[in-house]
GROMACS .gro file of C-alpha atoms in nm:
model
  217
    1MET     CA    1   0.445   0.847   1.192
    2LEU     CA    2   0.198   0.922   0.912
    3GLU     CA    3  -0.072   1.184   0.973
    4LEU     CA    4  -0.365   1.314   0.770
    5ARG     CA    5  -0.495   1.649   0.887
    6ASP     CA    6  -0.837   1.781   0.788
    7ILE     CA    7  -0.840   1.627   0.437
    8HIS     CA    8  -1.122   1.749   0.207
    9LYS     CA    9  -1.207   1.634  -0.146
   10HIS     CA   10  -1.520   1.660  -0.365
   11TRP     CA   11  -1.642   1.431  -0.642
   12HIS     CA   12  -1.489   1.525  -0.979
   13ASP     CA   13  -1.820   1.496  -1.163
   14ALA     CA   14  -2.036   1.635  -0.879
   15PRO     CA   15  -1.836   1.914  -0.713
   16GLU     CA   16  -2.127   2.006  -0.488
   17TRP     CA   17  -2.097   1.668  -0.308
   18PRO     CA   18  -1.810   1.612  -0.063
   19LEU     CA   19  -1.626   1.281  -0.095
   20LEU     CA   20  -1.391   1.341   0.197
   21SER     CA   21  -1.492   1.593   0.459
   22GLY     CA   22  -1.234   1.668   0.726
   23VAL     CA   23  -1.047   1.337   0.753
   24ASN     CA   24  -0.797   1.315   1.039
   25LEU     CA   25  -0.592   0.998   1.075
   26ARG     CA   26  -0.269   0.889   1.243
   27VAL     CA   27  -0.065   0.575   1.175
   28ASP     CA   28   0.242   0.496   1.387
   29ALA     CA   29   0.551   0.309   1.268
   30GLY     CA   30   0.492  -0.065   1.254
   31GLU     CA   31   0.117  -0.015   1.280
   32THR     CA   32  -0.158  -0.101   1.031
   33VAL     CA   33  -0.476   0.104   1.019
   34ALA     CA   34  -0.769  -0.031   0.817
   35LEU     CA   35  -1.016   0.183   0.625
   36LEU     CA   36  -1.353   0.025   0.555
   37GLY     CA   37  -1.661   0.159   0.383
   38ALA     CA   38  -1.898   0.109   0.095
   39SER     CA   39  -1.789   0.146  -0.267
   40GLY     CA   40  -1.758   0.514  -0.347
   41SER     CA   41  -1.703   0.615   0.014
   42GLY     CA   42  -1.364   0.769  -0.065
   43LYS     CA   43  -1.129   0.496   0.061
   44SER     CA   44  -0.918   0.465  -0.254
   45THR     CA   45  -0.919   0.841  -0.311
   46LEU     CA   46  -0.781   0.893   0.037
   47LEU     CA   47  -0.507   0.639  -0.033
   48LYS     CA   48  -0.414   0.822  -0.355
   49ILE     CA   49  -0.391   1.149  -0.161
   50VAL     CA   50  -0.153   0.984   0.086
   51ALA     CA   51   0.054   0.845  -0.204
   52GLY     CA   52   0.069   1.184  -0.377
   53LEU     CA   53  -0.129   1.069  -0.682
   54GLU     CA   54  -0.408   1.316  -0.605
   55ALA     CA   55  -0.402   1.647  -0.420
   56PRO     CA   56  -0.643   1.734  -0.140
   57GLU     CA   57  -0.856   2.043  -0.187
   58GLN     CA   58  -0.791   2.127   0.177
   59GLY     CA   59  -0.581   1.973   0.452
   60SER     CA   60  -0.234   1.824   0.465
   61VAL     CA   61  -0.033   1.500   0.477
   62TRP     CA   62   0.249   1.477   0.730
   63PHE     CA   63   0.524   1.222   0.785
   64ASP     CA   64   0.752   1.227   1.089
   65GLY     CA   65   0.653   1.585   1.162
   66VAL     CA   66   0.714   1.714   0.808
   67ASP     CA   67   0.438   1.847   0.582
   68ILE     CA   68   0.472   1.644   0.259
   69THR     CA   69   0.146   1.755   0.094
   70GLY     CA   70   0.324   1.915  -0.200
   71TRP     CA   71   0.579   1.638  -0.248
   72PRO     CA   72   0.559   1.421  -0.563
   73PRO     CA   73   0.507   1.044  -0.513
   74GLU     CA   74   0.870   0.948  -0.574
   75ARG     CA   75   0.995   1.184  -0.304
   76ARG     CA   76   0.753   1.046  -0.044
   77ARG     CA   77   0.900   0.694  -0.071
   78PHE     CA   78   0.568   0.522  -0.003
   79ALA     CA   79   0.479   0.188  -0.164
   80LEU     CA   80   0.129   0.142  -0.309
   81MET     CA   81  -0.008  -0.206  -0.378
   82PHE     CA   82  -0.328  -0.285  -0.569
   83GLN     CA   83  -0.537  -0.602  -0.597
   84ASP     CA   84  -0.409  -0.673  -0.950
   85PHE     CA   85  -0.045  -0.685  -0.826
   86ALA     CA   86   0.069  -0.451  -1.111
   87LEU     CA   87   0.365  -0.674  -1.200
   88PHE     CA   88   0.549  -0.622  -1.529
   89PRO     CA   89   0.479  -0.915  -1.765
   90HIS     CA   90   0.784  -0.842  -1.983
   91LEU     CA   91   1.024  -0.883  -1.687
   92ASN     CA   92   1.117  -1.198  -1.501
   93VAL     CA   93   1.045  -1.230  -1.129
   94ARG     CA   94   1.388  -1.112  -1.017
   95ASP     CA   95   1.378  -0.802  -1.235
   96ASN     CA   96   1.025  -0.721  -1.117
   97VAL     CA   97   1.156  -0.712  -0.761
   98ALA     CA   98   1.472  -0.521  -0.860
   99PHE     CA   99   1.280  -0.260  -1.060
  100GLY     CA  100   1.238  -0.006  -0.779
  101LEU     CA  101   1.607  -0.022  -0.688
  102ILE     CA  102   1.709   0.033  -1.050
  103GLU     CA  103   1.475   0.334  -1.060
  104GLN     CA  104   1.668   0.462  -0.758
  105ARG     CA  105   1.987   0.427  -0.967
  106VAL     CA  106   2.125   0.125  -0.786
  107ARG     CA  107   2.354  -0.067  -1.022
  108LYS     CA  108   2.169  -0.346  -1.202
  109ALA     CA  109   2.397  -0.622  -1.075
  110GLU     CA  110   2.359  -0.509  -0.714
  111ALA     CA  111   1.983  -0.459  -0.755
  112ARG     CA  112   1.943  -0.812  -0.890
  113ASP     CA  113   2.153  -0.958  -0.608
  114ARG     CA  114   1.938  -0.779  -0.350
  115ALA     CA  115   1.624  -0.889  -0.531
  116GLN     CA  116   1.737  -1.250  -0.522
  117ALA     CA  117   1.802  -1.223  -0.148
  118MET     CA  118   1.454  -1.074  -0.097
  119LEU     CA  119   1.297  -1.356  -0.299
  120ALA     CA  120   1.472  -1.606  -0.074
  121ARG     CA  121   1.315  -1.442   0.231
  122PHE     CA  122   0.973  -1.496   0.072
  123GLY     CA  123   1.038  -1.858  -0.019
  124LEU     CA  124   1.071  -1.776  -0.390
  125ALA     CA  125   1.446  -1.824  -0.439
  126GLY     CA  126   1.394  -2.074  -0.721
  127HIS     CA  127   1.161  -1.847  -0.920
  128GLY     CA  128   1.394  -1.559  -1.007
  129ASP     CA  129   1.417  -1.644  -1.377
  130ALA     CA  130   1.048  -1.729  -1.415
  131ARG     CA  131   0.795  -1.507  -1.590
  132VAL     CA  132   0.538  -1.365  -1.352
  133TRP     CA  133   0.240  -1.514  -1.539
  134THR     CA  134   0.368  -1.864  -1.463
  135LEU     CA  135   0.328  -1.808  -1.087
  136SER     CA  136   0.019  -1.875  -0.878
  137GLY     CA  137  -0.187  -1.584  -0.745
  138GLY     CA  138  -0.028  -1.613  -0.402
  139GLU     CA  139   0.322  -1.625  -0.546
  140GLN     CA  140   0.252  -1.317  -0.757
  141GLN     CA  141   0.129  -1.131  -0.450
  142ARG     CA  142   0.446  -1.223  -0.263
  143VAL     CA  143   0.651  -1.092  -0.554
  144ALA     CA  144   0.453  -0.768  -0.539
  145LEU     CA  145   0.518  -0.737  -0.165
  146ALA     CA  146   0.889  -0.817  -0.211
  147ARG     CA  147   0.909  -0.546  -0.478
  148ALA     CA  148   0.738  -0.300  -0.244
  149LEU     CA  149   0.959  -0.376   0.056
  150ILE     CA  150   1.298  -0.392  -0.119
  151THR     CA  151   1.310  -0.014  -0.159
  152GLN     CA  152   1.257   0.022   0.218
  153PRO     CA  153   0.947   0.241   0.184
  154ARG     CA  154   0.851   0.465   0.470
  155ALA     CA  155   0.487   0.359   0.446
  156LEU     CA  156   0.290   0.081   0.275
  157LEU     CA  157  -0.048   0.159   0.119
  158LEU     CA  158  -0.265  -0.145   0.041
  159ASP     CA  159  -0.576  -0.111  -0.177
  160GLU     CA  160  -0.785  -0.433  -0.155
  161PRO     CA  161  -0.467  -0.640  -0.197
  162PHE     CA  162  -0.623  -0.985  -0.148
  163SER     CA  163  -0.969  -0.955  -0.301
  164ALA     CA  164  -0.876  -1.157  -0.613
  165LEU     CA  165  -0.747  -1.454  -0.411
  166ASP     CA  166  -0.927  -1.757  -0.266
  167ALA     CA  167  -1.020  -1.763   0.103
  168HIS     CA  168  -0.740  -1.993   0.221
  169LEU     CA  169  -0.471  -1.793   0.045
  170ARG     CA  170  -0.614  -1.464   0.171
  171GLU     CA  171  -0.586  -1.588   0.530
  172GLN     CA  172  -0.229  -1.705   0.478
  173LEU     CA  173  -0.114  -1.381   0.318
  174ARG     CA  174  -0.285  -1.160   0.577
  175ASP     CA  175  -0.068  -1.315   0.848
  176GLU     CA  176   0.244  -1.285   0.634
  177PHE     CA  177   0.182  -0.921   0.544
  178ARG     CA  178   0.112  -0.830   0.908
  179GLU     CA  179   0.440  -0.987   1.017
  180ARG     CA  180   0.638  -0.816   0.738
  181ILE     CA  181   0.490  -0.474   0.818
  182THR     CA  182   0.574  -0.507   1.186
  183GLU     CA  183   0.922  -0.641   1.105
  184ALA     CA  184   0.995  -0.349   0.871
  185GLY     CA  185   0.857  -0.091   1.117
  186MET     CA  186   0.645   0.077   0.849
  187ALA     CA  187   0.324   0.270   0.883
  188ALA     CA  188   0.059   0.089   0.677
  189ILE     CA  189  -0.292   0.175   0.561
  190LEU     CA  190  -0.516  -0.109   0.444
  191VAL     CA  191  -0.820  -0.024   0.233
  192THR     CA  192  -1.068  -0.310   0.239
  193HIS     CA  193  -1.438  -0.393   0.241
  194ASP     CA  194  -1.372  -0.709   0.443
  195ALA     CA  195  -1.408  -0.669   0.821
  196GLN     CA  196  -1.237  -1.005   0.884
  197GLU     CA  197  -0.938  -0.893   0.682
  198ALA     CA  198  -0.921  -0.570   0.881
  199GLN     CA  199  -0.938  -0.760   1.212
  200ALA     CA  200  -0.663  -0.998   1.102
  201MET     CA  201  -0.420  -0.726   0.995
  202ALA     CA  202  -0.494  -0.395   1.164
  203GLN     CA  203  -0.443  -0.261   1.514
  204HIS     CA  204  -0.704   0.008   1.448
  205ALA     CA  205  -0.990   0.037   1.199
  206TRP     CA  206  -1.209   0.319   1.076
  207THR     CA  207  -1.511   0.326   0.850
  208LEU     CA  208  -1.571   0.614   0.609
  209ARG     CA  209  -1.928   0.745   0.623
  210GLU     CA  210  -2.040   1.068   0.459
  211GLY     CA  211  -1.677   1.165   0.406
  212ARG     CA  212  -1.569   1.126   0.768
  213PRO     CA  213  -1.387   0.841   0.945
  214GLN     CA  214  -1.562   0.679   1.240
  215PRO     CA  215  -1.364   0.447   1.469
  216LEU     CA  216  -1.449   0.076   1.474
  217TRP     CA  217  -1.171  -0.025   1.716
   0.00000   0.00000   0.00000
């Protein structure tokens, strides 16, 4: 279970204005919680605080009853996915997926075998040797998800992951991501501006207004 307790943060360039003002949030294993709100409402900042990329000015981040606020990102074992996929153009598809395992000091041969097996689960078994720029947008997003899941992260943090894709592909991938999150038993936070996307993927949704989350469902 992932918990945010009384998270506070001010704008960097306007410290008199609160960006996040006492955010409390709970996400259970296998559950997706959506965060909606206007641009600049603090959604992405909150996600970075959860990931350990930014520190809260006040409050704490907890996982399974342990305060992890001071932990660096690599110790938290959370996966963060952005809308631009953040794939490595100099690596082939298989090595993109294996990258996180190699960073965890898994032997390269084993990491590549596990990456190939993960690609097969995503219907991409024949693309292991391909360069990522040769794939379609949907295929690249599946590679990004495979790379995120192969390290068995404890939580998945999604920042507008489908906004660059066409409507049909967005709908298809929403269903796939929801199934994968439930299957893996991860806590997931989805940052989006799209209410339909939130309804398709999340069991609960909140909107950030004036630095505070308000429940939508």
